[in-house]
Amino acid sequence: MASVKMPQLGESITEGTIAKWLKQPGDQVKKYEGLVEVITDKVNAEVPAPLAGILKEIKVKEGFTVTVGTEIAIIEESVPATAASRTLPSPKEGGEVAIAAPAAAPQSVPSEPAGEGQGGGSESRARLSPAVRALIEEHRISDAELSGITGSGIAGRISKKDIEDFVAKRAQPAAANGEQRKTSAPAAATAAPTPGTTIPLSPMRRAIATNMLKSKQTIPHAWTVAEVDMTSVVRFRQKAKDGFKLREGIDLTFVPIIVKAVVEGLKAVPVLNASWSEQGVVLHKDINIGVAVSVDDGLIVPVVHQADRMSISGLAKAIDDLAKRARAGKLGIPDVQGGTFTVNNPGTFGTILSYSIIAPPQAGILAMDAIVKRPVVVEGDAIAVRSMMNLCLSFDHRVLDGVSAARFLQGVRRWLEGFSEQVPLY
């Protein structure tokens, strides 16, 4: 017998939630075949079986959160250990085996829950998220019904909203004879929450809450704001965006330009590209920028690695790719690891002043708010209409003081205000 344990799916991840068992007790399991789906605050991952055999027992049920190293299942080996399997952590007495964290993004698996319509046409669809699968199982949506749902996500991927819309329509009286189909839950369950009700915590929301509480309890937050004249940047983007879309097939947004300014600011003030430790402040060699992306269940922060080596165009492509894969649930473990600084973009929702909480163990996070036109005083005491934006920097006061934070923010502001067509796009 071999004891299967909760793997560590990232350098700062200490726990995971069992989203769905892909195998049931008694099932034959092949080595490296998908065994269980695990959710963390950073990524949803399909974890492979570390060896071949028969799944004898499931120790942790779906929906439960456990710490890394907790026994979650027992597999009875059916084949001798190979040289590859011996590269796993050495078994202790009793045959303990730790699952190796997957090295790549989760592979596609059947979109129907086990025992319901497996092998149907839905298998050709993009991999569904655990949350979507849970809704499908809850409302007993058949494979035939699922194949008729048009996904609104990336590459036609079915989202939670698609399932909720389908269930709501299915619960309505039939137009022909007034008959109403029954579902496994009332239609109100899929509607917007009403006052007085309790919204159950999703694994992602629970993990976000835990990490944000930890951040506020352990990091002495300080913050400072700079007002930036974005008029030159707005003009440049207006001229360049159509040609860029034609050449690259993606939109040229303000985010990669801001990220480029942040990179230049971190080069000038490297103490902000750092982490706190009891032994001292750790200065990071690479500049890896996390970019906050909103998803169905909350917020996820994929990382643009070595952003200091990229042009604005390169940053735009990298950010667009990460955002699309984040919303499609296709991020891999490396995509969410190693961030050294984060950029948040609440301004897309029209905010004008936002204070963000730092993502440990980073030392800072920058929030970019909406760009709005308003009258300002320019040189010669004249009043002109300019495109203005607020940048709010939250920083770890253990790592740096207000002077360094203000110097960084001043550098970002000057870079953006000095923007011209001479700044290379590529």
XYZ file of C-alpha atoms in Angstrom:
426
model
C 0.000 0.000 0.000
C 1.210 3.515 -0.785
C -0.001 6.633 0.975
C -0.760 9.523 -1.407
C -0.335 12.989 0.080
C -1.464 16.512 -0.784
C 1.290 17.963 -3.010
C 2.712 21.452 -2.742
C 1.459 23.181 -5.867
C 3.589 26.297 -5.557
C 6.363 27.840 -3.538
C 4.074 29.812 -1.205
C 1.109 27.416 -1.156
C 0.539 25.599 2.141
C -2.853 23.982 1.533
C -5.233 22.832 -1.171
C -8.892 21.948 -1.607
C -10.046 18.669 -3.127
C -12.272 19.793 -5.989
C -13.012 16.450 -7.679
C -11.746 12.900 -7.539
C -11.193 11.671 -11.087
C -10.951 8.088 -9.841
C -13.065 6.202 -7.311
C -12.112 3.385 -4.903
C -11.630 0.177 -6.858
C -10.616 1.953 -10.068
C -7.441 0.985 -11.875
C -4.974 3.876 -11.943
C -2.119 4.320 -14.389
C 1.050 6.127 -13.430
C 0.818 9.863 -14.274
C -2.906 9.496 -15.074
C -5.141 12.237 -13.644
C -6.085 11.267 -10.080
C -7.584 14.350 -8.438
C -8.333 18.005 -9.133
C -6.972 20.382 -6.495
C -7.845 24.054 -6.056
C -5.571 26.633 -4.438
C -5.817 30.405 -4.306
C -3.500 30.589 -7.316
C -4.420 27.785 -9.700
C -6.650 24.781 -10.346
C -4.497 21.755 -11.100
C -5.120 18.185 -12.169
C -2.690 16.136 -10.103
C -1.406 12.850 -11.580
C -1.100 9.500 -9.828
C 2.494 8.914 -8.683
C 2.328 5.177 -9.427
C 0.198 2.508 -11.080
C -2.220 0.401 -9.095
C -5.724 0.308 -7.659
C -7.206 3.208 -5.716
C -8.102 1.503 -2.430
C -9.327 4.412 -0.327
C -10.067 8.128 -0.520
C -9.096 9.833 2.739
C -10.234 13.401 1.987
C -13.635 14.041 0.433
C -14.399 16.632 -2.227
C -14.753 20.160 -0.910
C -12.404 19.704 2.058
C -9.228 21.773 2.464
C -6.097 20.195 3.935
C -2.490 21.229 4.417
C 0.379 20.106 2.212
C 1.574 16.636 3.223
C -1.814 15.414 4.475
C -2.699 11.866 3.407
C -5.517 12.070 0.854
C -5.672 8.553 -0.619
C -4.192 5.067 -0.611
C -3.112 3.199 -3.743
C -2.321 -0.518 -3.875
C 0.600 -0.942 -6.213
C 0.032 -3.393 -9.046
C 3.402 -3.096 -10.785
C 6.980 -2.943 -9.454
C 8.420 0.508 -8.910
C 10.356 1.706 -11.959
C 13.431 3.862 -12.072
C 11.175 6.818 -12.747
C 9.016 6.131 -9.713
C 12.102 5.911 -7.514
C 12.783 9.573 -8.249
C 9.786 10.400 -6.064
C 10.408 11.100 -2.366
C 11.641 7.873 -0.775
C 8.834 5.882 0.901
C 8.936 5.614 4.643
C 7.896 2.495 6.503
C 4.341 1.811 5.350
C 5.019 3.016 1.805
C 4.306 6.748 1.816
C 4.465 8.441 -1.587
C 4.176 12.186 -2.209
C 2.486 13.285 -5.416
C 4.776 15.210 -7.717
C 3.346 18.602 -8.669
C 2.374 18.722 -12.356
C 4.951 20.429 -14.572
C 2.493 21.737 -17.114
C -1.024 23.046 -17.400
C -3.784 20.518 -16.703
C -4.644 18.266 -19.634
C -8.125 17.866 -21.039
C -10.414 15.367 -19.326
C -14.060 14.407 -19.925
C -16.339 17.287 -19.059
C -19.098 15.100 -17.565
C -18.912 13.931 -13.928
C -17.936 10.289 -13.454
C -20.800 7.962 -14.189
C -22.863 10.478 -16.178
C -22.574 10.422 -19.924
C -18.843 9.796 -20.130
C -17.633 9.279 -23.633
C -20.206 11.703 -25.084
C -19.645 14.499 -27.558
C -18.767 16.930 -24.767
C -15.303 15.401 -24.470
C -14.156 17.467 -27.438
C -14.844 20.689 -25.527
C -12.206 22.655 -23.620
C -11.623 21.394 -20.098
C -14.329 22.582 -17.703
C -13.506 24.108 -14.334
C -14.384 22.281 -11.098
C -17.021 24.926 -10.322
C -18.753 24.325 -13.654
C -18.606 20.567 -13.174
C -20.186 20.916 -9.755
C -23.128 22.837 -11.268
C -23.524 20.236 -14.023
C -23.667 17.447 -11.456
C -25.941 19.400 -9.094
C -28.529 20.041 -11.797
C -28.141 16.636 -13.467
C -27.440 18.031 -16.879
C -27.135 15.173 -19.354
C -24.415 14.858 -21.953
C -26.982 15.550 -24.689
C -28.100 18.741 -22.932
C -24.499 19.816 -22.323
C -23.638 19.396 -25.998
C -26.385 21.903 -26.814
C -24.987 24.643 -24.586
C -22.940 27.275 -26.414
C -19.981 28.343 -24.309
C -19.296 32.060 -23.961
C -15.731 31.602 -22.707
C -12.408 31.416 -24.508
C -12.508 28.909 -27.400
C -16.166 28.201 -26.667
C -15.488 27.100 -23.123
C -18.599 26.737 -20.951
C -18.669 29.083 -17.951
C -20.689 29.065 -14.730
C -22.973 31.727 -16.169
C -23.682 29.545 -19.215
C -24.794 26.692 -16.943
C -26.848 29.009 -14.727
C -28.578 30.528 -17.762
C -29.354 27.049 -19.087
C -30.821 25.909 -15.774
C -32.930 29.060 -15.475
C -34.357 28.555 -18.977
C -34.973 24.865 -18.349
C -37.015 25.706 -15.256
C -39.346 28.011 -17.165
C -42.729 26.697 -18.385
C -42.554 25.084 -21.813
C -44.071 27.347 -24.445
C -46.013 24.550 -26.157
C -47.987 22.971 -23.314
C -47.153 24.938 -20.196
C -45.368 21.982 -18.567
C -42.455 22.763 -16.288
C -39.360 20.573 -16.133
C -38.070 19.739 -12.691
C -34.437 20.332 -11.737
C -32.470 19.032 -8.812
C -32.499 22.505 -7.215
C -34.883 25.469 -7.389
C -34.149 28.062 -10.057
C -33.732 30.655 -7.336
C -30.530 28.910 -6.316
C -28.870 30.103 -9.516
C -30.218 33.643 -9.340
C -28.389 36.610 -7.898
C -28.132 36.363 -4.084
C -30.791 38.249 -2.163
C -30.374 40.139 1.122
C -30.572 37.864 4.139
C -29.011 34.866 2.423
C -25.554 33.369 2.988
C -23.293 32.889 -0.016
C -21.190 29.738 0.429
C -17.446 30.314 0.218
C -15.791 28.865 -2.852
C -12.336 27.341 -2.294
C -10.765 30.274 -4.160
C -12.655 32.874 -2.102
C -11.701 31.127 1.138
C -8.035 30.991 0.098
C -8.056 34.659 -0.942
C -9.570 35.611 2.411
C -6.897 33.643 4.279
C -4.033 35.190 2.319
C -5.368 38.742 2.563
C -5.843 38.377 6.318
C -2.309 37.024 6.627
C -0.998 39.944 4.579
C -2.676 42.570 6.771
C -1.669 40.820 9.991
C 1.997 40.301 9.093
C 2.885 43.197 6.757
C 2.923 46.813 7.999
C 1.199 48.387 5.013
C 1.865 51.963 3.967
C 0.692 53.678 0.825
C 1.257 56.720 -1.322
C -0.470 58.173 -4.385
C 0.797 60.012 -7.459
C -1.260 61.887 -10.049
C -0.042 61.198 -13.579
C -0.714 63.127 -16.766
C -1.378 60.336 -19.291
C -2.152 62.611 -22.236
C 0.939 61.619 -24.250
C 0.333 57.911 -23.598
C -3.332 58.222 -24.621
C -2.374 59.954 -27.866
C 0.273 57.350 -28.659
C -2.121 54.449 -28.036
C -4.833 56.088 -30.131
C -2.458 56.281 -33.101
C -0.866 52.845 -32.635
C -3.727 50.564 -31.539
C -5.308 49.825 -34.943
C -2.021 48.905 -36.610
C -0.996 46.867 -33.562
C -4.279 44.926 -33.617
C -3.827 44.241 -37.321
C -0.261 43.007 -36.882
C -0.527 41.125 -33.597
C -4.191 40.159 -33.399
C -4.601 41.555 -29.858
C -5.578 44.896 -28.376
C -2.939 47.372 -27.251
C -4.202 48.345 -23.792
C -2.698 50.693 -21.226
C -1.633 47.809 -18.970
C 1.583 46.787 -20.796
C 2.629 50.433 -21.000
C 2.112 50.853 -17.252
C 3.963 47.596 -16.608
C 6.882 48.873 -18.709
C 6.955 52.037 -16.593
C 6.890 49.902 -13.422
C 9.815 47.836 -14.690
C 11.845 50.996 -15.278
C 10.884 52.225 -11.810
C 11.983 48.964 -10.185
C 15.327 49.140 -11.988
C 15.886 52.571 -10.460
C 14.642 51.559 -6.979
C 15.485 47.833 -6.686
C 14.636 47.706 -2.965
C 10.971 47.538 -4.015
C 11.660 44.423 -6.099
C 12.366 42.525 -2.902
C 10.987 40.374 -0.083
C 11.250 40.539 3.685
C 12.957 37.758 5.655
C 14.166 37.515 9.242
C 17.720 37.266 7.888
C 17.395 40.459 5.855
C 15.809 42.031 2.782
C 16.059 39.701 -0.220
C 16.685 41.626 -3.456
C 15.447 39.701 -6.488
C 17.585 39.464 -9.598
C 14.705 39.110 -12.068
C 11.741 41.443 -12.314
C 8.656 39.211 -12.448
C 5.439 41.213 -12.620
C 2.167 39.724 -11.406
C -0.883 41.103 -13.222
C -4.224 40.764 -11.420
C -6.951 39.116 -13.530
C -10.602 38.820 -12.491
C -12.141 35.340 -12.920
C -15.505 33.781 -12.068
C -14.593 32.857 -8.493
C -12.438 35.855 -7.585
C -9.020 37.153 -8.574
C -5.908 35.377 -9.796
C -2.448 36.859 -10.387
C -0.469 35.190 -13.189
C 3.147 36.279 -13.531
C 5.054 37.797 -16.459
C 8.515 36.381 -15.828
C 11.592 38.471 -16.645
C 9.434 41.426 -17.625
C 12.573 43.581 -17.640
C 13.686 41.798 -20.810
C 10.498 42.569 -22.745
C 9.357 45.403 -24.986
C 5.893 46.938 -24.712
C 4.765 44.616 -27.491
C 6.231 41.588 -25.715
C 4.527 42.578 -22.479
C 1.202 43.052 -24.291
C 1.385 39.564 -25.786
C 2.420 37.946 -22.520
C -0.300 39.690 -20.490
C -2.995 38.913 -23.068
C -1.998 35.239 -23.122
C -1.951 34.931 -19.331
C -5.294 36.707 -18.932
C -7.015 34.483 -21.499
C -5.620 31.292 -19.962
C -6.508 32.488 -16.459
C -10.152 33.003 -17.427
C -10.189 29.657 -19.258
C -8.742 27.827 -16.245
C -5.662 26.761 -18.195
C -2.841 28.277 -16.151
C -0.025 25.976 -15.119
C 1.855 26.048 -11.827
C 4.823 28.041 -13.272
C 2.393 30.723 -14.491
C 1.540 31.777 -10.925
C 4.930 31.355 -9.247
C 7.830 33.692 -8.686
C 6.151 37.098 -8.749
C 8.274 39.895 -7.284
C 5.855 42.837 -7.722
C 2.173 43.151 -8.686
C 0.182 45.543 -10.861
C -3.563 45.779 -10.296
C -5.978 47.471 -12.719
C -9.207 48.441 -10.915
C -9.435 51.463 -13.204
C -11.059 49.280 -15.845
C -14.193 49.516 -13.660
C -13.983 53.304 -13.408
C -12.317 53.628 -9.994
C -10.336 56.806 -9.334
C -8.427 55.925 -6.140
C -7.694 52.339 -5.070
C -5.624 50.949 -2.220
C -4.523 47.333 -2.784
C -3.335 44.714 -0.300
C 0.180 43.359 -0.843
C 0.572 39.747 -1.985
C 3.141 38.106 0.337
C 6.089 37.766 0.124
C 6.271 40.733 -2.264
C 7.101 44.205 -0.982
C 4.687 46.214 -3.111
C 1.640 46.413 -5.355
C 0.624 49.254 -7.685
C -3.009 50.047 -8.484
C -3.728 51.920 -11.713
C -7.046 53.761 -11.699
C -9.227 55.127 -14.478
C -7.870 57.684 -16.917
C -10.244 60.644 -16.884
C -10.214 63.959 -18.700
C -10.309 67.025 -16.497
C -8.997 70.603 -16.412
C -5.540 71.058 -14.895
C -3.075 73.905 -14.590
C -0.182 73.576 -17.042
C 2.917 75.673 -17.736
C 2.297 79.390 -17.863
C -0.623 79.100 -15.429
C -2.884 78.107 -18.284
C -5.762 75.673 -17.827
C -5.984 72.728 -20.205
C -7.981 69.526 -20.483
C -5.645 66.598 -19.811
C -6.028 62.822 -19.424
C -5.220 62.194 -15.755
C -4.751 59.005 -13.753
C -3.967 58.157 -10.131
C -1.374 55.512 -9.241
C -1.521 54.132 -5.685
C 1.463 52.231 -4.336
C 1.061 49.974 -1.304
C 4.406 48.934 0.178
C 5.870 46.865 3.002
C 7.233 49.372 5.509
C 9.661 46.769 6.863
C 11.416 46.585 3.497
C 11.536 50.263 2.581
C 10.585 53.706 3.809
C 8.392 56.411 2.329
C 11.296 58.160 0.627
C 12.150 55.118 -1.501
C 8.469 54.479 -2.238
C 7.959 58.092 -3.342
C 11.129 57.947 -5.460
C 9.822 54.842 -7.246
C 6.421 56.395 -7.862
C 8.052 59.618 -9.080
C 10.133 57.610 -11.558
C 7.057 55.820 -12.904
C 5.224 59.134 -13.261
C 8.101 60.836 -15.083
C 8.484 57.901 -17.479
C 4.800 57.996 -18.381
C 4.587 61.776 -18.658
C 7.695 61.828 -20.837
C 6.247 59.209 -23.187
C 6.573 59.956 -26.899
C 6.470 58.198 -30.251
C 10.211 57.676 -29.902
C 9.606 55.095 -27.168
C 10.000 51.757 -28.979
C 6.936 49.558 -29.190
C 9.036 46.544 -30.139
